[in-house]
PDB file of C-alpha atoms in Angstrom:
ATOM      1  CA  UNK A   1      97.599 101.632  64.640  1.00  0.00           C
ATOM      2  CA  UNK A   2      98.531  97.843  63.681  1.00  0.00           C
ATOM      3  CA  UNK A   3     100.305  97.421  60.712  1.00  0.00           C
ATOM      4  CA  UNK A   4     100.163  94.725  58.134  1.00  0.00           C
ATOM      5  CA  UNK A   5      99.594  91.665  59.878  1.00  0.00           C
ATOM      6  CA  UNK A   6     100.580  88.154  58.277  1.00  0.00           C
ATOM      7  CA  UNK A   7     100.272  84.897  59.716  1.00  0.00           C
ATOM      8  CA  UNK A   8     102.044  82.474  60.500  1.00  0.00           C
ATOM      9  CA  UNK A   9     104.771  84.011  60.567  1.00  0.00           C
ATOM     10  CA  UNK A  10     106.680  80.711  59.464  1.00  0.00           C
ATOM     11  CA  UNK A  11     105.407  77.403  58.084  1.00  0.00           C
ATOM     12  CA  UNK A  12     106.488  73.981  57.722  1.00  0.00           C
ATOM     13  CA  UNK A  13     105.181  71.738  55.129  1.00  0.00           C
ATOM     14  CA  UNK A  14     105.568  68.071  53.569  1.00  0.00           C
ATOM     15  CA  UNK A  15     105.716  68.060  49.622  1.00  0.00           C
ATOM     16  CA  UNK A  16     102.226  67.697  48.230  1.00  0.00           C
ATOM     17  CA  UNK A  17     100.818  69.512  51.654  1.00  0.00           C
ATOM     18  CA  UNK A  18      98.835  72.645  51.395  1.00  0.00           C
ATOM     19  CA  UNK A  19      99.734  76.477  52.663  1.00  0.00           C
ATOM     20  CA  UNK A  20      97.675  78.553  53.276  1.00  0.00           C
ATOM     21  CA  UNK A  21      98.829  82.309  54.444  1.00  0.00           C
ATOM     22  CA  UNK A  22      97.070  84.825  55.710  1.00  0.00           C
ATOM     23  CA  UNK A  23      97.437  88.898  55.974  1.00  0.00           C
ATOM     24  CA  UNK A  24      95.299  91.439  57.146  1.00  0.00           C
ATOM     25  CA  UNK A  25      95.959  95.046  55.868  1.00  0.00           C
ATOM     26  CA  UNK A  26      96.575  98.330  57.576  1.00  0.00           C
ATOM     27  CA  UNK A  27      93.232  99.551  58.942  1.00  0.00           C
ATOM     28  CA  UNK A  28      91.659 101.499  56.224  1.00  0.00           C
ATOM     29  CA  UNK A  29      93.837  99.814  53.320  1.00  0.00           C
ATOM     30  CA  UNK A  30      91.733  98.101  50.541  1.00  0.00           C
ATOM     31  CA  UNK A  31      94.537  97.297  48.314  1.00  0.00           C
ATOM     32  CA  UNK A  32      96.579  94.097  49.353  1.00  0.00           C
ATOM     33  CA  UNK A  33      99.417  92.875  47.392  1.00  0.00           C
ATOM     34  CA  UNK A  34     101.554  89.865  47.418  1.00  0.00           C
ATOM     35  CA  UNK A  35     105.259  89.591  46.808  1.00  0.00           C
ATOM     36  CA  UNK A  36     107.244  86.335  47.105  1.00  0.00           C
ATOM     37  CA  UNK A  37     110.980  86.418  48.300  1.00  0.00           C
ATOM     38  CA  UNK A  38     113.220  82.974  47.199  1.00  0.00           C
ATOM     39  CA  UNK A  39     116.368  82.967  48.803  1.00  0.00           C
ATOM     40  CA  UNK A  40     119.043  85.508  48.583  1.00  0.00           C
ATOM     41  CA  UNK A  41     116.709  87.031  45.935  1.00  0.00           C
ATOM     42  CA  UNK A  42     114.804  90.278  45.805  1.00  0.00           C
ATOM     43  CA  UNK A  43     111.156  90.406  46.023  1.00  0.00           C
ATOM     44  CA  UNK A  44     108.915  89.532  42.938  1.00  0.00           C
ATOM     45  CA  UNK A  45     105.164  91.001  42.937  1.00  0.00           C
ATOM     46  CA  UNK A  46     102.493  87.605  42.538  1.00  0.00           C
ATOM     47  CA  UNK A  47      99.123  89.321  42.573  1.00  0.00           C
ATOM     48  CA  UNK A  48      97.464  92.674  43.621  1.00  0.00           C
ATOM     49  CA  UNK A  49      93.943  92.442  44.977  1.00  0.00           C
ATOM     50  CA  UNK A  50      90.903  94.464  46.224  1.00  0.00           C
ATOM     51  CA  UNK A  51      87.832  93.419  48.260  1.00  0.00           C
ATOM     52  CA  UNK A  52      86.467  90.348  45.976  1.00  0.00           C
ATOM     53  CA  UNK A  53      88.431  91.393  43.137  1.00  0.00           C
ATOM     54  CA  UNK A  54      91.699  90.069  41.948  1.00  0.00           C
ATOM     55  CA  UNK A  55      92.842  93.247  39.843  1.00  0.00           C
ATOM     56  CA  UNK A  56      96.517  91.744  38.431  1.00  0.00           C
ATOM     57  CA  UNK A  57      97.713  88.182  39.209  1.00  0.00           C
ATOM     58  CA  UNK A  58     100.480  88.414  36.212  1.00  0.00           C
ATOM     59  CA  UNK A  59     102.959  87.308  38.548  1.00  0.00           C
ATOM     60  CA  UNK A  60     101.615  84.342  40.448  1.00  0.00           C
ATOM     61  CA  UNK A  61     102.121  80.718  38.685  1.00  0.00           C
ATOM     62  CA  UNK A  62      99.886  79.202  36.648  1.00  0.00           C
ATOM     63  CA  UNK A  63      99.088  76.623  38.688  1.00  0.00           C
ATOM     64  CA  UNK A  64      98.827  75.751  42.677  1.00  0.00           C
ATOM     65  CA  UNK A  65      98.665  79.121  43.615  1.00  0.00           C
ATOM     66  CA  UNK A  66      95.517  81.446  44.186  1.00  0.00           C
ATOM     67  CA  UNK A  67      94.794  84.403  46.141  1.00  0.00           C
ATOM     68  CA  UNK A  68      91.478  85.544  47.803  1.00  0.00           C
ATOM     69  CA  UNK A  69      90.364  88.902  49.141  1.00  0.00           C
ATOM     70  CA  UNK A  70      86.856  88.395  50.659  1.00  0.00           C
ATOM     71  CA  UNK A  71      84.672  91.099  52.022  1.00  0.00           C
ATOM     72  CA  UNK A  72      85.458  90.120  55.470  1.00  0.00           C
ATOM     73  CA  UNK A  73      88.199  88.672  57.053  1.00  0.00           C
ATOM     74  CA  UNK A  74      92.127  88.792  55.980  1.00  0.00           C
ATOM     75  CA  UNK A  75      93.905  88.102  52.503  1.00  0.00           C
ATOM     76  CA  UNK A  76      94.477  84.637  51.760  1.00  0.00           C
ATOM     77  CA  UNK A  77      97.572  83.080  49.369  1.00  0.00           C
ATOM     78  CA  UNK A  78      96.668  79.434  48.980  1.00  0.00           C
ATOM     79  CA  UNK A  79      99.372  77.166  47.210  1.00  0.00           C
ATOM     80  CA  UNK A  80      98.557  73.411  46.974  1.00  0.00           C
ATOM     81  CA  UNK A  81     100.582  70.689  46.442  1.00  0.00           C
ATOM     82  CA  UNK A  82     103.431  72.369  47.978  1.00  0.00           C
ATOM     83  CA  UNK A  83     106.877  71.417  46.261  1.00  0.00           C
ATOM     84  CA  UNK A  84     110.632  72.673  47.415  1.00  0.00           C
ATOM     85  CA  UNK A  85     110.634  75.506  45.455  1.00  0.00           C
ATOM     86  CA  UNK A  86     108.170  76.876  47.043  1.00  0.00           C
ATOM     87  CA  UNK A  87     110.285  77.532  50.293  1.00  0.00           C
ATOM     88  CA  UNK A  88     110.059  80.979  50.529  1.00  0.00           C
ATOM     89  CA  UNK A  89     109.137  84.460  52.472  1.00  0.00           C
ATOM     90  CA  UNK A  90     106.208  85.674  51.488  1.00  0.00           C
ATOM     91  CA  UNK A  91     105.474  88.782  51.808  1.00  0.00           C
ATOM     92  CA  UNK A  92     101.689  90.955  51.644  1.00  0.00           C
ATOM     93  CA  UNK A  93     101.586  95.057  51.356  1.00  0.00           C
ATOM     94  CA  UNK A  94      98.688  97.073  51.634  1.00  0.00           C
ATOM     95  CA  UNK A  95      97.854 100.673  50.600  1.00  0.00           C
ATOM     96  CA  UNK A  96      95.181 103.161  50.482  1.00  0.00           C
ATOM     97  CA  UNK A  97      93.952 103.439  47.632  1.00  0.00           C
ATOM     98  CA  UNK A  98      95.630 103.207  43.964  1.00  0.00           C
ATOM     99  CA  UNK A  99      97.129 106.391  43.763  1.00  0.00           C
ATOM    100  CA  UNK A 100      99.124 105.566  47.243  1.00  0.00           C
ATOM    101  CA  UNK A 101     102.976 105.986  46.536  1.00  0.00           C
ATOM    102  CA  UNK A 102     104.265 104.009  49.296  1.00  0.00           C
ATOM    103  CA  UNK A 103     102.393 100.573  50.297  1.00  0.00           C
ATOM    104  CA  UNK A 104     103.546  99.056  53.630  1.00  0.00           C
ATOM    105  CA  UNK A 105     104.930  95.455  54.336  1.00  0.00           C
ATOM    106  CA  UNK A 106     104.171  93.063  56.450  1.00  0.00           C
ATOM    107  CA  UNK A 107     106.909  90.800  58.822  1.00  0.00           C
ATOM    108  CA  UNK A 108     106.381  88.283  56.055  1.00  0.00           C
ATOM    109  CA  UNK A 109     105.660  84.194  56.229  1.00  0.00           C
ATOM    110  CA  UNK A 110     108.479  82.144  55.861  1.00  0.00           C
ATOM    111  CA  UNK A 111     107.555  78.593  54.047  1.00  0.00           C
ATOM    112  CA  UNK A 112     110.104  75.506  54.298  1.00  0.00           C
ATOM    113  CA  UNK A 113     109.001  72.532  52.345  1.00  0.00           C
ATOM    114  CA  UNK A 114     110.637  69.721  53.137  1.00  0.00           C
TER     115      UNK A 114
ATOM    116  CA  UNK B   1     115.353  90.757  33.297  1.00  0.00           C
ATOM    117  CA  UNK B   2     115.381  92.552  36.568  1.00  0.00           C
ATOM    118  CA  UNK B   3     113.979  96.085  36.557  1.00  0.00           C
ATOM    119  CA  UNK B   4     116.226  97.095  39.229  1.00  0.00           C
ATOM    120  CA  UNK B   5     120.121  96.055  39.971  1.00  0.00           C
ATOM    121  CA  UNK B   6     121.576  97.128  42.817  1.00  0.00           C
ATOM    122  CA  UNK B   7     125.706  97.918  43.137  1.00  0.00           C
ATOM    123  CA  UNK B   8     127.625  96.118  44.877  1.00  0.00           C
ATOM    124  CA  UNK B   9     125.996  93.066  45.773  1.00  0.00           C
ATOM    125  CA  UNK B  10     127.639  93.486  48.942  1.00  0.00           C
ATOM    126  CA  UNK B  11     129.629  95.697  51.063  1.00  0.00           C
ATOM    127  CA  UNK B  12     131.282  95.906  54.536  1.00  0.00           C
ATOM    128  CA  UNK B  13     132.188  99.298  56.190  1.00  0.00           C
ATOM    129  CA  UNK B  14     133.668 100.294  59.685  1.00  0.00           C
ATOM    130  CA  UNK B  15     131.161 102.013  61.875  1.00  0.00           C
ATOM    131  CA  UNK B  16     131.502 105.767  61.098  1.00  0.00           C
ATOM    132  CA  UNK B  17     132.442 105.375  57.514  1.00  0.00           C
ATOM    133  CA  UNK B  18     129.685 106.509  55.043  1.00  0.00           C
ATOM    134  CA  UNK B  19     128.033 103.367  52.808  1.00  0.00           C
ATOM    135  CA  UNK B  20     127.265 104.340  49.066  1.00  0.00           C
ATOM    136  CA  UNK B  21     124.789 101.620  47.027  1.00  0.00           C
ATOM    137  CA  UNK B  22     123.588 102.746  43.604  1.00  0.00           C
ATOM    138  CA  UNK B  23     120.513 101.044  41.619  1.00  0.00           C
ATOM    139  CA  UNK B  24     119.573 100.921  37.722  1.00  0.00           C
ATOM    140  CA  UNK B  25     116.469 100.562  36.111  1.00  0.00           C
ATOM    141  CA  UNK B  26     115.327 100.196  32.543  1.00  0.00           C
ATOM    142  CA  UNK B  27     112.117 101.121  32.159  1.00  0.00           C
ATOM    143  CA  UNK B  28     110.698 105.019  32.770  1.00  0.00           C
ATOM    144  CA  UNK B  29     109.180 105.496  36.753  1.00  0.00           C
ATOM    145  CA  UNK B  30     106.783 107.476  38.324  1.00  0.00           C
ATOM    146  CA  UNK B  31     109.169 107.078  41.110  1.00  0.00           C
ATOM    147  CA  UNK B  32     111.740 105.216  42.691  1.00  0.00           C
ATOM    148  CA  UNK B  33     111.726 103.754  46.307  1.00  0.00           C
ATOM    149  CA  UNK B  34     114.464 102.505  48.985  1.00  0.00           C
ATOM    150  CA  UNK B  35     113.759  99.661  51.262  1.00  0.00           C
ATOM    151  CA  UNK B  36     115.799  98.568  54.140  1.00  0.00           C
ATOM    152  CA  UNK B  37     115.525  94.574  55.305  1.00  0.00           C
ATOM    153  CA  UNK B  38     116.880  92.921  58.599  1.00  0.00           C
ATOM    154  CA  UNK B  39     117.549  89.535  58.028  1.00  0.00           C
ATOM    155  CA  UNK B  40     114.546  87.085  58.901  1.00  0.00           C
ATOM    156  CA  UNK B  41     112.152  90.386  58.946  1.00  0.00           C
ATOM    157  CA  UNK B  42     110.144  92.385  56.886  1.00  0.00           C
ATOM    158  CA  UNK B  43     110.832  95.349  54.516  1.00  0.00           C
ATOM    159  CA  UNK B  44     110.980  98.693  56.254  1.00  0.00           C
ATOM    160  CA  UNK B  45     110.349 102.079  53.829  1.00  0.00           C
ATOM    161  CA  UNK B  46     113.117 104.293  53.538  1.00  0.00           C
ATOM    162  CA  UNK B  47     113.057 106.869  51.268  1.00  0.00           C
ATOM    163  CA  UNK B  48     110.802 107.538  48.159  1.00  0.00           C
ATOM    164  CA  UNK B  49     112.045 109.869  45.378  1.00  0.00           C
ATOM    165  CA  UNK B  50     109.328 110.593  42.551  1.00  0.00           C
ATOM    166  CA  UNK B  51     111.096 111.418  38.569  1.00  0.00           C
ATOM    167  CA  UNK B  52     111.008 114.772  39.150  1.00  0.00           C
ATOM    168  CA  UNK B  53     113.191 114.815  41.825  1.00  0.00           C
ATOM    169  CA  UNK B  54     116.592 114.792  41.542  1.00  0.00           C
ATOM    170  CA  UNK B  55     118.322 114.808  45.299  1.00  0.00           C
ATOM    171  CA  UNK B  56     116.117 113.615  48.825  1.00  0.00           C
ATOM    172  CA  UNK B  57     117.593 113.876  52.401  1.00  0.00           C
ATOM    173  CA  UNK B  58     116.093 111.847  55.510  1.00  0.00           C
ATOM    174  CA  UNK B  59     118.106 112.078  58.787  1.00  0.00           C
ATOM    175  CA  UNK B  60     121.450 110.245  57.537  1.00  0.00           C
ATOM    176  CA  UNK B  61     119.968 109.162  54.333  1.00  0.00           C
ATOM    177  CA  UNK B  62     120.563 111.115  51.255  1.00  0.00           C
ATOM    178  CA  UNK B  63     118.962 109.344  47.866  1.00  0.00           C
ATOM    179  CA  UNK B  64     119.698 110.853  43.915  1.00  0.00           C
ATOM    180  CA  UNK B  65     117.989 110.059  40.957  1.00  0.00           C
ATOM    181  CA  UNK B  66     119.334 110.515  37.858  1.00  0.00           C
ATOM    182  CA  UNK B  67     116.696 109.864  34.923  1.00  0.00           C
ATOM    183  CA  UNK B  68     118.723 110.674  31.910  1.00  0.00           C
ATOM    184  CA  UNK B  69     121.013 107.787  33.389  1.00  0.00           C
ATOM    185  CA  UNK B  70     118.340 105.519  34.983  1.00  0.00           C
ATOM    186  CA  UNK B  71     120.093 105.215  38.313  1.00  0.00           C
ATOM    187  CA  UNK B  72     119.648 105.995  42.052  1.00  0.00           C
ATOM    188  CA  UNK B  73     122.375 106.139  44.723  1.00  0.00           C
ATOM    189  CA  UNK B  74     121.615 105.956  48.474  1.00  0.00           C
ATOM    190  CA  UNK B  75     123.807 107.201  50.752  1.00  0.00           C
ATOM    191  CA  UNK B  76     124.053 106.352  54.362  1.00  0.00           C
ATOM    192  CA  UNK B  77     126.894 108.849  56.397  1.00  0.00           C
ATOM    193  CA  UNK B  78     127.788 107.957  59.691  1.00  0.00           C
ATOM    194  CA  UNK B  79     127.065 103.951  59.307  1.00  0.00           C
ATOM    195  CA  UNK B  80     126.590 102.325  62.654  1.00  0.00           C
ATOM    196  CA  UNK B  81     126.207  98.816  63.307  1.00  0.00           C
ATOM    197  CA  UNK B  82     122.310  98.838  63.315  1.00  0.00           C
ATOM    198  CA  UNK B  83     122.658  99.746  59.682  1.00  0.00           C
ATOM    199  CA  UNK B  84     123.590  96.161  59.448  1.00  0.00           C
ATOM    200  CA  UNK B  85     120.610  95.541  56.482  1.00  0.00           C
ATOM    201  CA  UNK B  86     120.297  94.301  52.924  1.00  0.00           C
ATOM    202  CA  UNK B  87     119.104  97.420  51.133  1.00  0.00           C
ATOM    203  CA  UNK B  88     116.780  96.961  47.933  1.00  0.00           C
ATOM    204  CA  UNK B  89     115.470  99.829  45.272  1.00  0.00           C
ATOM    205  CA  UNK B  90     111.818  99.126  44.082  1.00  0.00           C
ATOM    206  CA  UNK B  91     110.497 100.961  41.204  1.00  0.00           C
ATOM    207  CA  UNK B  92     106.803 101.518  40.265  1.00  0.00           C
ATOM    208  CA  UNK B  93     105.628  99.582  36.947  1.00  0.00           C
ATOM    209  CA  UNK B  94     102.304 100.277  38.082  1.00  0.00           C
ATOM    210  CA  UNK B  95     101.116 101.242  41.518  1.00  0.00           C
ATOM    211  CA  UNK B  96     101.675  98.644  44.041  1.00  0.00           C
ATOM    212  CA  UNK B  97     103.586  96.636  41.418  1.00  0.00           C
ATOM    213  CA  UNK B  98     106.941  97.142  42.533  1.00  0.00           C
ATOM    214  CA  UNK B  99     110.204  95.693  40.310  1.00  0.00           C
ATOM    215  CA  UNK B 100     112.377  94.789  43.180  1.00  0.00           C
ATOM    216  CA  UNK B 101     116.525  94.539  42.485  1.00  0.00           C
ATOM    217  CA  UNK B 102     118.844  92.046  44.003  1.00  0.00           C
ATOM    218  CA  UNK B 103     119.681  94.199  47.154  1.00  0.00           C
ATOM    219  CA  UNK B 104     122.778  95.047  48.568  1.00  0.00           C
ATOM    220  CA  UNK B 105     123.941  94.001  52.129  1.00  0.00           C
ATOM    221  CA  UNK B 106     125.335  96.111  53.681  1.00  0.00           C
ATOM    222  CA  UNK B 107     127.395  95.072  56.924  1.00  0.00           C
ATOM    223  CA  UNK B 108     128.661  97.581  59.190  1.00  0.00           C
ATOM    224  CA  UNK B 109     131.755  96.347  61.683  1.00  0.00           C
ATOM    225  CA  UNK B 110     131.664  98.388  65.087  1.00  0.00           C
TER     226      UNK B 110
END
């Protein structure tokens, strides 16, 4: 039974470029979350989806980033315009359903902007 | 601020010794959760102790929770190298929303 799946697993961009990252959830999961990691830094939680429905994005910024979860096919964080501080891991979970306790992590994407 | 701080930021053990991190959080939890990380990888689930709970045991693992004090130890006995990790406590504000602390690194010597 795969687990979360993200892709690519690291990412090289110019400044102004676009990223584009993909995950695919545990088989059976509905809920996907994002969580970006900056360096030497814990994890921070960007946005929580469900199929077609973005349920809490209070932690993604205001601008350049967006997240899709379409009926068919993997979870998508976009972020345009890509600046240096957005070198990061990025990391997607996926659960169950909402009352899950535990949610599972993928091997994260690693983004360098240079 | 951060929901969860880890103590210390870092610590270095011989192989055999036990490894003690602690965590604090400020808010009340449904539960509290302990994540291990090898560098350059992805989080692996440790441990997950719900408020009611007040001691947790997994192989070499041992995890307290102490609400009245808002604070979590983990305790790995018997370290060995492969424990080489940063460690991280995640607490629930809402499910899936996890308030991740700094994380302690833990670096076992053999």
């Amino acid at each position: 039974n795969a687990g979360v799946m993200q892709n690519p697993r690291h990412l090289v961009r110019r400044r102004g470029q676009e990223a584009r990252l993909r995950c695919s959830p545990m088989k059976g999961h509905s809920h996907v979350y994002w969580y970006r990691q900056l360096p030497e830094e814990g994890l921070k939680f960007m946005v929580y989806l469900q199929k077609e429905n973005i349920i809490d994005e209070s932690g993604m910024p205001k601008e350049r980033f967006s997240a899709e979860f379409p009926k068919e096919g993997p979870s998508i964080l976009r972020i345009q315009q890509v600046v240096r501080g957005d070198s990061a891991a990025y990391f997607c979970a996926s659960s169950q359903d909402l009352n899950s306790d535990t949610i599972y992590f993928g091997e994260g994407s690693w983004l360098t902007v240079v | 601020s951060q929901q969860g701080e880890e103590d210390p930021q870092a610590l270095s053990i011989q192989e055999g010794e036990n490894a003690t991190m602690n965590c604090s959080y400020k808010t009340s939890i449904n539960n509290l959760q302990w994540y291990r990380q090898n560098s350059g990888r992805g989080l692996v689930h440790l441990i997950l102790i719900r408020s009611n709970e007040r001691e947790k045991h997994s192989g070499r693992l041992r995890v307290t929770l102490d609400t009245s004090k808002k604070s979590s130890s983990l305790l790995i006995t018997a370290s060995r190298a492969a424990d080489t990790a940063s460690y991280f406590c995640a607490t629930d504000e809402q499910a899936g929303k996890l308030i991740f602390g700094q994380g302690t690194t833990l670096q076992v010597k053999p």
